[in-house]
Coordinates of C-alpha atoms in Angstrom, one line a residue:
X1 CA 117.0 101.3 99.4
X2 CA 117.3 100.9 103.1
X3 CA 115.2 98.9 105.6
X4 CA 115.1 100.0 109.2
X5 CA 113.8 97.6 111.9
X6 CA 111.4 99.8 113.7
X7 CA 110.1 97.1 116.2
X8 CA 111.3 93.6 116.9
X9 CA 114.7 91.7 117.0
X10 CA 117.4 94.1 115.9
X11 CA 115.3 97.2 116.6
X12 CA 117.0 100.4 115.3
X13 CA 119.2 98.5 112.8
X14 CA 119.3 99.9 109.2
X15 CA 120.0 97.4 106.4
X16 CA 121.1 98.7 102.9
X17 CA 119.7 96.5 100.1
X18 CA 122.0 95.8 97.2
X19 CA 121.1 92.2 96.1
X20 CA 118.2 91.8 93.6
X21 CA 116.5 89.4 96.1
X22 CA 116.6 89.8 99.9
X23 CA 115.1 87.2 102.1
X24 CA 113.3 88.1 105.4
X25 CA 112.4 85.6 108.1
X26 CA 113.2 83.9 111.4
X27 CA 115.9 81.6 110.0
X28 CA 119.4 82.7 110.8
X29 CA 120.4 82.5 107.1
X30 CA 117.8 85.1 106.1
X31 CA 119.3 88.3 104.7
X32 CA 117.2 90.1 107.3
X33 CA 116.9 87.7 110.2
X34 CA 114.2 88.3 112.8
X35 CA 115.2 85.6 115.2
X36 CA 113.2 85.4 118.4
X37 CA 109.8 86.4 116.9
X38 CA 107.9 83.1 116.7
X39 CA 105.1 84.7 114.6
X40 CA 107.6 85.2 111.8
X41 CA 108.0 82.2 109.5
X42 CA 111.5 80.8 108.9
X43 CA 111.1 82.1 105.3
X44 CA 108.5 84.8 105.5
X45 CA 108.8 87.2 102.6
X46 CA 111.2 88.6 100.1
X47 CA 112.1 92.0 98.8
X48 CA 112.8 91.8 95.1
X49 CA 114.3 94.4 92.8
X50 CA 113.6 94.6 89.1
X51 CA 115.3 97.5 87.5
X52 CA 114.7 100.4 89.8
X53 CA 111.4 99.0 91.3
X54 CA 111.5 97.2 94.6
X55 CA 108.6 94.8 95.5
X56 CA 107.5 92.9 98.6
X57 CA 106.4 89.3 98.1
X58 CA 105.0 87.0 100.8
X59 CA 106.5 83.5 100.2
X60 CA 103.8 81.4 101.9
X61 CA 104.2 82.6 105.5
X62 CA 101.8 81.2 108.1
X63 CA 100.7 84.6 109.5
X64 CA 100.9 86.8 106.4
X65 CA 102.7 90.0 105.5
X66 CA 101.2 93.5 105.8
X67 CA 102.2 96.5 103.8
X68 CA 100.9 99.7 105.3
X69 CA 98.3 97.7 107.3
X70 CA 97.0 95.7 104.4
X71 CA 97.7 92.0 103.8
X72 CA 99.5 91.5 100.5
X73 CA 98.4 88.7 98.2
X74 CA 101.0 89.2 95.4
X75 CA 104.0 91.3 94.6
X76 CA 103.5 94.8 96.0
X77 CA 105.6 97.8 95.0
X78 CA 107.6 99.4 97.9
X79 CA 108.0 103.2 98.4
X80 CA 109.9 105.3 100.9
X81 CA 108.0 105.5 104.1
X82 CA 106.2 102.2 103.7
X83 CA 105.6 100.0 106.7
X84 CA 106.1 96.2 106.5
X85 CA 104.6 94.2 109.3
X86 CA 105.4 90.5 109.9
X87 CA 104.7 88.9 113.2
X88 CA 105.5 91.4 116.0
X89 CA 108.1 93.1 113.8
X90 CA 107.8 96.3 111.8
X91 CA 110.2 97.3 109.1
X92 CA 110.2 100.8 107.5
X93 CA 111.4 101.5 103.9
X94 CA 113.8 104.4 103.4

C-alpha cells in the first residue's frame, strides 16, 4: 500500500507502507511526519496492517481524523482511493 500526500507538508510525496504499524502526526519521529500543520496532533493516527487488511485508527487526536469526509470513531478499513484528512492535510490511499 502507498500513501500520497495530496495536500499539506510534503505535498506530492508517496510513501510505501511496509511496517505493520505506521504512525502519522506532527512529531518529527512519526513515520509520516506532517510538520508545520498545527491542526495535526503530535501523534494523530496510525495505519495498521493485520494480514492483508489495512485500517486507520485515530489515537486520541485533538481535531479528529476523517476518512472520505467522515470522522472515524474506531478502526476503519482502508481501500485504494480513500481520502484521509487530518488538520489541513489530505492523504490518499493507493
